[in-house]
PDB file of C-alpha atoms in Angstrom:
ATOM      1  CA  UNK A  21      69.638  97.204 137.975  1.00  0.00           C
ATOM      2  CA  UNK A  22      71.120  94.942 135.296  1.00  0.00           C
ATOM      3  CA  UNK A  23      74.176  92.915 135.690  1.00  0.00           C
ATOM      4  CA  UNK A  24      76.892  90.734 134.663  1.00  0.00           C
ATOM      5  CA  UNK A  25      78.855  88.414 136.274  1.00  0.00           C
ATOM      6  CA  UNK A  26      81.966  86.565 135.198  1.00  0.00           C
ATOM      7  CA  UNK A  27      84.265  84.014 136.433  1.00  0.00           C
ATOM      8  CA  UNK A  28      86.922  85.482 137.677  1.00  0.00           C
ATOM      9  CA  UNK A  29      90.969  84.635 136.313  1.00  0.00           C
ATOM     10  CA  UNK A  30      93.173  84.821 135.109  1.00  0.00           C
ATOM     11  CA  UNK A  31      92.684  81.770 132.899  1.00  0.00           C
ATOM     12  CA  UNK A  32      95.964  79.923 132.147  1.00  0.00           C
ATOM     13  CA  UNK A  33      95.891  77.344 129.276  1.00  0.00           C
ATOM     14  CA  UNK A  34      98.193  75.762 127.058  1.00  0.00           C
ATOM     15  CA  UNK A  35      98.108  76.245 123.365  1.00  0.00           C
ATOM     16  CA  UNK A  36      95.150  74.144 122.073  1.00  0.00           C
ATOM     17  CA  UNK A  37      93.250  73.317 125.307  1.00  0.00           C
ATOM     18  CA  UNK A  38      89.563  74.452 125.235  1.00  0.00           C
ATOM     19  CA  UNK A  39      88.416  76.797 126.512  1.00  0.00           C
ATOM     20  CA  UNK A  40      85.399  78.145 128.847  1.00  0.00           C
ATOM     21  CA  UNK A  41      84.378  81.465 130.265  1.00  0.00           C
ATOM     22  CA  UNK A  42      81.193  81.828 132.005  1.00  0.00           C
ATOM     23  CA  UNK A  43      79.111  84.384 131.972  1.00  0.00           C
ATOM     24  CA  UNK A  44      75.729  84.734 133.887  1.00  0.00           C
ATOM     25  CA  UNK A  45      73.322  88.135 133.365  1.00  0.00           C
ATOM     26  CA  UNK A  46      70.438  89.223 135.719  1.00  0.00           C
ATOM     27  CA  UNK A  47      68.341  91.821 133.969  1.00  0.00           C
ATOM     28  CA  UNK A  48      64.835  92.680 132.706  1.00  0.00           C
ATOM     29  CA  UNK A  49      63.301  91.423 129.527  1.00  0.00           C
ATOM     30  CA  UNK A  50      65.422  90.335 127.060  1.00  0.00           C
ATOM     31  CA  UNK A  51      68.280  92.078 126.698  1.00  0.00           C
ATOM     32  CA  UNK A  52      71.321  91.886 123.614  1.00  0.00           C
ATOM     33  CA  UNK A  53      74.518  89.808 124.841  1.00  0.00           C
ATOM     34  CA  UNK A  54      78.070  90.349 123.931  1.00  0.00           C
ATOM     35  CA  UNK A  55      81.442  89.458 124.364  1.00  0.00           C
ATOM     36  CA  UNK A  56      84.244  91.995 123.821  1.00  0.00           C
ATOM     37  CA  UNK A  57      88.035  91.234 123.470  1.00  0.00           C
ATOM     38  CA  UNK A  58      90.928  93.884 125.055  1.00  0.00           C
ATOM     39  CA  UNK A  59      94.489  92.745 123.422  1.00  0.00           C
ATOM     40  CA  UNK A  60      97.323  94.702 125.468  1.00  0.00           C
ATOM     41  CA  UNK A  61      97.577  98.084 124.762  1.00  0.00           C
ATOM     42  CA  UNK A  62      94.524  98.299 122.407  1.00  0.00           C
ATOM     43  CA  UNK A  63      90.550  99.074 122.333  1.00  0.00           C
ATOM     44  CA  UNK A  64      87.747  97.010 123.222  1.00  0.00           C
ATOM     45  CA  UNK A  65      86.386  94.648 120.074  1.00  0.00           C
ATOM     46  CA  UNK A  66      83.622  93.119 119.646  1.00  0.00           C
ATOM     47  CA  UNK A  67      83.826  89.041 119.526  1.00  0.00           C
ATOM     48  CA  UNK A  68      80.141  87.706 119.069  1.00  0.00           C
ATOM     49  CA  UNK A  69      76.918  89.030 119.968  1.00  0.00           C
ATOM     50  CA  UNK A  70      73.456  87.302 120.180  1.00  0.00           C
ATOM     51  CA  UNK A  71      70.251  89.319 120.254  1.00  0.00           C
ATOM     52  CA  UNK A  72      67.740  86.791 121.629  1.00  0.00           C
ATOM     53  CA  UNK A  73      67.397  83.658 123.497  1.00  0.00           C
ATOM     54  CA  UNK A  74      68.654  80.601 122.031  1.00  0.00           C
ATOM     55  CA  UNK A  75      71.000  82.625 119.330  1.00  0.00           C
ATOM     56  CA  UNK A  76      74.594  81.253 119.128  1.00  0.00           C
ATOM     57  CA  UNK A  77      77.125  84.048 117.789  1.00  0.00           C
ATOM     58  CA  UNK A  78      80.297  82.540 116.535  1.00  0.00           C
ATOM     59  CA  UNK A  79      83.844  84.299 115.566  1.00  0.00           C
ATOM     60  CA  UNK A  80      87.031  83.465 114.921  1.00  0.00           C
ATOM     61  CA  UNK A  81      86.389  80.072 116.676  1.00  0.00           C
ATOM     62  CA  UNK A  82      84.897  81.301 119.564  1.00  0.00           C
ATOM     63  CA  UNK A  83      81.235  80.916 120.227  1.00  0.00           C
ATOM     64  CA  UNK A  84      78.472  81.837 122.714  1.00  0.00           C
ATOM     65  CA  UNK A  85      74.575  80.698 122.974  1.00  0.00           C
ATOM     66  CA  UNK A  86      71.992  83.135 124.611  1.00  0.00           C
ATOM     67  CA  UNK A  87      70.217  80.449 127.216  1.00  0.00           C
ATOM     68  CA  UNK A  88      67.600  82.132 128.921  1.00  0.00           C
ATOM     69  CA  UNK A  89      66.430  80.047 130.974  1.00  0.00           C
ATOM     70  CA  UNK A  90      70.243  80.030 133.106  1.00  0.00           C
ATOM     71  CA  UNK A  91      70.392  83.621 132.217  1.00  0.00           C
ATOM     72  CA  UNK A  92      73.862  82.900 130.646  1.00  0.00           C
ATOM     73  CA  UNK A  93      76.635  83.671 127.813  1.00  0.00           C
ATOM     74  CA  UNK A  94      79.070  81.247 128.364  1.00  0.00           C
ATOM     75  CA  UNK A  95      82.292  81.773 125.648  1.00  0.00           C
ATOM     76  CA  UNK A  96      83.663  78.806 124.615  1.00  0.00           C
ATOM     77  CA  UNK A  97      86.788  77.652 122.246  1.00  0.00           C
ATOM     78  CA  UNK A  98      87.548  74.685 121.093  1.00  0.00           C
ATOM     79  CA  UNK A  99      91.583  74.832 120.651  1.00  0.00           C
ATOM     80  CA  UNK A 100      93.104  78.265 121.740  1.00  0.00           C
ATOM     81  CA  UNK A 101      96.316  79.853 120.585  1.00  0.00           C
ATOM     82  CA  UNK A 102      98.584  82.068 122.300  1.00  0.00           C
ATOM     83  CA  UNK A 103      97.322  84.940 120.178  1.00  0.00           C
ATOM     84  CA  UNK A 104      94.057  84.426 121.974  1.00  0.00           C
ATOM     85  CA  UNK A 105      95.980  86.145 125.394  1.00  0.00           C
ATOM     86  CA  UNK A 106      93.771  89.077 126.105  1.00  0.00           C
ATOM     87  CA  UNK A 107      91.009  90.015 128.359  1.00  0.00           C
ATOM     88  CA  UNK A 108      87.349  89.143 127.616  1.00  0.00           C
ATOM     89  CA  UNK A 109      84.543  90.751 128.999  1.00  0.00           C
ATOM     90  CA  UNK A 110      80.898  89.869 129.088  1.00  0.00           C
ATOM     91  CA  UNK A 111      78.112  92.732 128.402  1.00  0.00           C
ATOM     92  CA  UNK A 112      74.690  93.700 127.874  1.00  0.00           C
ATOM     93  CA  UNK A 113      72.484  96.213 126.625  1.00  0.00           C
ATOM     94  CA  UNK A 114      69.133  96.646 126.950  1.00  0.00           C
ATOM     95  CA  UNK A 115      68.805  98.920 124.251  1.00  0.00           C
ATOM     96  CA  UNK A 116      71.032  97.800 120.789  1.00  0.00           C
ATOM     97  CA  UNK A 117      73.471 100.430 120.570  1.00  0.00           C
ATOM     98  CA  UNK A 118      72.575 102.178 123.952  1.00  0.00           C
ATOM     99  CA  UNK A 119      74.992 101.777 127.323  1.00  0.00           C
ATOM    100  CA  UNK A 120      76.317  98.761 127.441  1.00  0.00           C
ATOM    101  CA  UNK A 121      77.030  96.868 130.812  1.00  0.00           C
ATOM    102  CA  UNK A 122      80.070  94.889 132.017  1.00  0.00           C
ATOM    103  CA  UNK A 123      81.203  91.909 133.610  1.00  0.00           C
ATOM    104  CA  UNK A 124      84.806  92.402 135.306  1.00  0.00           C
ATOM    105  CA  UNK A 125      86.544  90.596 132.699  1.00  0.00           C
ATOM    106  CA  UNK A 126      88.823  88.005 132.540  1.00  0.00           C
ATOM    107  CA  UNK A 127      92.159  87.795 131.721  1.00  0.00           C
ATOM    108  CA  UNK A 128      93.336  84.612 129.685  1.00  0.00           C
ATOM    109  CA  UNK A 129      96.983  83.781 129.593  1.00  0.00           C
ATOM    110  CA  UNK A 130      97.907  80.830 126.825  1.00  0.00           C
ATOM    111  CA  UNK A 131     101.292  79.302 127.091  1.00  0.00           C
ATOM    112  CA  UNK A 132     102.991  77.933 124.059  1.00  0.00           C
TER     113      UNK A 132
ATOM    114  CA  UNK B  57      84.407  98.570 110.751  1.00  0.00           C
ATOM    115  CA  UNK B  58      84.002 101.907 111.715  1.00  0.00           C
ATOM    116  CA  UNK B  59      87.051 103.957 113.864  1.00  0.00           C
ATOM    117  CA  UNK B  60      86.835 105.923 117.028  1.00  0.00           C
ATOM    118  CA  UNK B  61      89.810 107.592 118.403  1.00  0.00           C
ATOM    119  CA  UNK B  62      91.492 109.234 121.365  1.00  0.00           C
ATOM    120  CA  UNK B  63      93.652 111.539 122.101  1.00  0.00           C
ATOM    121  CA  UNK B  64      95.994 111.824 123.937  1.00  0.00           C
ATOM    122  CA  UNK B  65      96.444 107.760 124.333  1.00  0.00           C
ATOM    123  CA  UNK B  66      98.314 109.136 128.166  1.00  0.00           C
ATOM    124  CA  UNK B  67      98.358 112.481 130.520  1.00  0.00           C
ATOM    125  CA  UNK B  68     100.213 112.874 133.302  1.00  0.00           C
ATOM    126  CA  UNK B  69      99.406 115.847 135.056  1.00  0.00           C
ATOM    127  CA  UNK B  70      99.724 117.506 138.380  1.00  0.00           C
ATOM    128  CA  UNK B  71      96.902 117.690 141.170  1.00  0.00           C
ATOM    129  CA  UNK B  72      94.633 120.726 141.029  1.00  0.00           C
ATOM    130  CA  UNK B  73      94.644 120.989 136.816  1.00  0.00           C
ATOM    131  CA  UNK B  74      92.497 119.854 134.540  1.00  0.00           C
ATOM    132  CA  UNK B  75      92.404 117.511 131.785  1.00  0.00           C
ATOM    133  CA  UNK B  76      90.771 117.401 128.385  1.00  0.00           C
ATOM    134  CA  UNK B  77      90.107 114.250 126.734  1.00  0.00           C
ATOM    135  CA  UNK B  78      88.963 113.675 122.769  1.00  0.00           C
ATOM    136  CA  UNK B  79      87.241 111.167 121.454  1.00  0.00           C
ATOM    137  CA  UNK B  80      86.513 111.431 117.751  1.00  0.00           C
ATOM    138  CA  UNK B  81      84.331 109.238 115.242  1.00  0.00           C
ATOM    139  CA  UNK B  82      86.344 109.180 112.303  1.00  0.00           C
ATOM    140  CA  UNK B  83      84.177 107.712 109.443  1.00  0.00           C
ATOM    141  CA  UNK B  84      80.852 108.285 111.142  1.00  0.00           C
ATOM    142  CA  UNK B  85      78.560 110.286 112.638  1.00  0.00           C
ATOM    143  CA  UNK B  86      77.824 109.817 116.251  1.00  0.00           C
ATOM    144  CA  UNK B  87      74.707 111.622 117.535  1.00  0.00           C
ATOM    145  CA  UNK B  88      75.985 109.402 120.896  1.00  0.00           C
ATOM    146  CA  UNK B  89      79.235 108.701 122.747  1.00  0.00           C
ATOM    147  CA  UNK B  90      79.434 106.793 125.886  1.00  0.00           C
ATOM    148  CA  UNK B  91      82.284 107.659 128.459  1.00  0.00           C
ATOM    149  CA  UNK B  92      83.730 104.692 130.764  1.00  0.00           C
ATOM    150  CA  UNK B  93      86.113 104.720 133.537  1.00  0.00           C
ATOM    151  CA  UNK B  94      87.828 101.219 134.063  1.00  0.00           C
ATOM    152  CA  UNK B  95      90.242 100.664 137.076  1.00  0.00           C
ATOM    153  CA  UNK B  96      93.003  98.448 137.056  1.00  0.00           C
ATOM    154  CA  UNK B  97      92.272  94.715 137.129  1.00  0.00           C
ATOM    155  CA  UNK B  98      88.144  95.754 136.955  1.00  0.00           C
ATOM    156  CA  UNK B  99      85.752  96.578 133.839  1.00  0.00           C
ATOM    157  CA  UNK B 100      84.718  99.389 132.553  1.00  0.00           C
ATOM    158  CA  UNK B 101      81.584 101.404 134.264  1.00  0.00           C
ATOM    159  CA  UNK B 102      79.871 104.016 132.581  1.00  0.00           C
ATOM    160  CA  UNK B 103      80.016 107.460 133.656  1.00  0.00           C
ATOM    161  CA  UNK B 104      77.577 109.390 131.271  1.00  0.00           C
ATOM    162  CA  UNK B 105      75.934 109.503 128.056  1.00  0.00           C
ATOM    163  CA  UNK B 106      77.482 112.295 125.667  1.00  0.00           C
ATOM    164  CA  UNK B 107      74.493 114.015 123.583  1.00  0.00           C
ATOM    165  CA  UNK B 108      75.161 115.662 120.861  1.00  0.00           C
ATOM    166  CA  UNK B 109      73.810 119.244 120.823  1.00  0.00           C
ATOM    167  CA  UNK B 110      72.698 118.886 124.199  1.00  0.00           C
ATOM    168  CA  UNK B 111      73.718 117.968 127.867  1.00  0.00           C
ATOM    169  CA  UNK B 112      75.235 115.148 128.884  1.00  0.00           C
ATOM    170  CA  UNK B 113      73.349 112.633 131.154  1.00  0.00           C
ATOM    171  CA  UNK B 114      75.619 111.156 133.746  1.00  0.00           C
ATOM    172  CA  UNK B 115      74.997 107.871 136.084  1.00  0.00           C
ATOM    173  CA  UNK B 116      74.436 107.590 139.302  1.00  0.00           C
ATOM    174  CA  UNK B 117      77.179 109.023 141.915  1.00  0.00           C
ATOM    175  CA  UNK B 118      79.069 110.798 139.309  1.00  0.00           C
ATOM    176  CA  UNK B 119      80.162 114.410 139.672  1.00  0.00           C
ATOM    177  CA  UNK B 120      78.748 116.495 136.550  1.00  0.00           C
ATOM    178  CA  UNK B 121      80.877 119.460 137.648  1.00  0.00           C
ATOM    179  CA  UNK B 122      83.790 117.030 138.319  1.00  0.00           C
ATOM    180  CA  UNK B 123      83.598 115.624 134.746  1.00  0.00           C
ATOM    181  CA  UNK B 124      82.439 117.934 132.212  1.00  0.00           C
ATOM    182  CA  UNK B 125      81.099 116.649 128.990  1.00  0.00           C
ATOM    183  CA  UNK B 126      80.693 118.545 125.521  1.00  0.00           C
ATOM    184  CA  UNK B 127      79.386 117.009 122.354  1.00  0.00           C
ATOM    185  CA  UNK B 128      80.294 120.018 119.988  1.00  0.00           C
ATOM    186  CA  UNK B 129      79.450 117.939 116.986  1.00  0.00           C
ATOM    187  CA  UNK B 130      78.822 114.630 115.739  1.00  0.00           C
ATOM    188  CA  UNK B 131      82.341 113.176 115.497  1.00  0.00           C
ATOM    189  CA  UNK B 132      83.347 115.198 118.977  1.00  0.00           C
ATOM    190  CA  UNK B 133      83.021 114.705 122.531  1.00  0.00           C
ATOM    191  CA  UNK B 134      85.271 115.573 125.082  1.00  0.00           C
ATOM    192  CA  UNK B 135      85.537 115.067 128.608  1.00  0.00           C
ATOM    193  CA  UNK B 136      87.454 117.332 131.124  1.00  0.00           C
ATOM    194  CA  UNK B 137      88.540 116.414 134.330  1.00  0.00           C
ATOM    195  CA  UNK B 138      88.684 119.441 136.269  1.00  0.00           C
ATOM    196  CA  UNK B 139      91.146 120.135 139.252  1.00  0.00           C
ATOM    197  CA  UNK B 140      92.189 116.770 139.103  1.00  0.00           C
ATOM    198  CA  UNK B 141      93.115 114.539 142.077  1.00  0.00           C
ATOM    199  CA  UNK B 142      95.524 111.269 142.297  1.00  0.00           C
ATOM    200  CA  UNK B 143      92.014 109.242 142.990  1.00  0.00           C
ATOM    201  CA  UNK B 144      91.017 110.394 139.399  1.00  0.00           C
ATOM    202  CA  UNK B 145      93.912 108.329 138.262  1.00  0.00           C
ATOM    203  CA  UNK B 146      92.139 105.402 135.926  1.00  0.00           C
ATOM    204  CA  UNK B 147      91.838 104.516 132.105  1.00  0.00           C
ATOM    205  CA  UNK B 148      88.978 105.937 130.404  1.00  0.00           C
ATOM    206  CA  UNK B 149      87.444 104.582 127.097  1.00  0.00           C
ATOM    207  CA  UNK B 150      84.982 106.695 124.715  1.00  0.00           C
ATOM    208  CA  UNK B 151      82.412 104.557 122.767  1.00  0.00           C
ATOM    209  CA  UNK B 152      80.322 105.192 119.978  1.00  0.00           C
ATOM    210  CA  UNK B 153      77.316 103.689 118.313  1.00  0.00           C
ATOM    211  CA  UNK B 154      77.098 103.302 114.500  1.00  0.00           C
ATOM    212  CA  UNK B 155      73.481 103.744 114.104  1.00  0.00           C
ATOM    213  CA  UNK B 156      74.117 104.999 110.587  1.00  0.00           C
ATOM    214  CA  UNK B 157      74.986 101.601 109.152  1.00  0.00           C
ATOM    215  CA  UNK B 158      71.923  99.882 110.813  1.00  0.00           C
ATOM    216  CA  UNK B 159      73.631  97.554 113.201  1.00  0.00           C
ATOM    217  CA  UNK B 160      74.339 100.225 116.038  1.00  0.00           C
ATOM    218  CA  UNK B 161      77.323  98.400 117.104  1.00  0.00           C
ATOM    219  CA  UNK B 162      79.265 100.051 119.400  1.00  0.00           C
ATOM    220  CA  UNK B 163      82.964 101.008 118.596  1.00  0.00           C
ATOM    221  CA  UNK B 164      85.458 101.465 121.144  1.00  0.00           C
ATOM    222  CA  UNK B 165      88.387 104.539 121.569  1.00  0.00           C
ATOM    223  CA  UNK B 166      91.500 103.012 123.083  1.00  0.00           C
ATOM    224  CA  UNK B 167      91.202 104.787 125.686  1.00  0.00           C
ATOM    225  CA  UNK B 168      93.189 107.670 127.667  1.00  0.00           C
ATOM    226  CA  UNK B 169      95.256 106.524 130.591  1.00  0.00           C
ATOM    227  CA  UNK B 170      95.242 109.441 133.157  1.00  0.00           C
ATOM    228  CA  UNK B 171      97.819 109.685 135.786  1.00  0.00           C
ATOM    229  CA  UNK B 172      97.296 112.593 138.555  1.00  0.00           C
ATOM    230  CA  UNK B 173     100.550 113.224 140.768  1.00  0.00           C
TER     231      UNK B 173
END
């Protein structure tokens, strides 16, 4: 079956280092990507998505690009800020709007 | 964007009971929810597909009797845990799909943190 791996954390960076998160997918055809934020004590929200290969989705200075040929989702930032503490996970769905599936997420920690 | 809710956010309950869990679309209609179970420190796996108007469709190695799921309408699903167990102890997040606006995204409840003594 589909599935997503992540690297694993937590990630501990001081305020305005950049950041990377990889993601890599193994699934059938070509399935929707996504990144989802957790902030402590609230919901899942959605970051970025890209639909097919090659799309970049972009948000609040993060930003992702579908590559299909490494099967990955890599989430990158260029300067992070401690409001960026939170855990990200990786997901996909094969179906838009159907079950989604997870990587383990990743904690990151920014220090001030 | 659109809201989904939960309620209650926590439960602590004793072994043996069981446990009803809401999760509510509040400004649209969801002819879908998705239930989750995450464990500490570990993402989120799905344990069914909540219909609305009809029976739930659970995954693989999840107890249907265990876990009962009703979609009474299309801003309701609940999930009850029946004679729970300290195992049962986890987080678990509702999800909804706002196919009514044309992007389907998925919104997510904040979940219900069960606790089974």
């Amino acid at each position: 079956g589909d599935s997503v791996t992540q690297m694993e954390g937590p990630v501990t960076l001081s305020e305005e280092a950049f950041l990377t998160i990889n993601c890599t997918y193994t699934a059938t055809g070509y399935p929707s990507l996504f990144w989802y934020v957790q902030y402590p004590g609230e919901g899942l929200q959605l970051l970025l998505k890209a639909t097919k290969a090659d799309d970049k989705g972009s948000n609040k200075g993060f930003e992702a690009t579908y590559r299909k040929e490494t099967t990955s989702f890599h989430l990158e930032k260029g300067s992070v800020q401690v409001s960026d503490s939170a855990v990200y996970f990786c997901a996909l769905t094969q179906e838009y709007g159907n079950k989604l599936v997870f990587g383990a997420g990743t904690i990151l920690r920014v220090k001030s | 964007g659109a809201v989904v809710s939960q309620h209650p956010s926590w439960v602590i309950c004793k072994s043996g009971t069981s446990v009803k869990i809401e999760c509510r679309s509040l400004d649209f209609q969801a002819t879908t929810m998705f239930w989750y179970r995450q464990f500490p420190k570990q993402s989120l796996m799905l344990m069914a597909t909540s219909n609305e108007g009809s029976k739930a469709t659970y995954e693989q190695g999840v107890e249907k009797d265990k876990f009962l799921i009703n979609h009474a309408s299309l801003t309701l699903s609940t999930l009850t845990v029946t004679s729970a167990h300290p195992e049962d102890s986890s987080f678990y997040i509702c999800s909804a799909p706002d196919r009514t606006s044309g992007s389907s995204e998925q919104f997510f409840g904040p979940g219900t943190r069960l606790t089974v003594l």
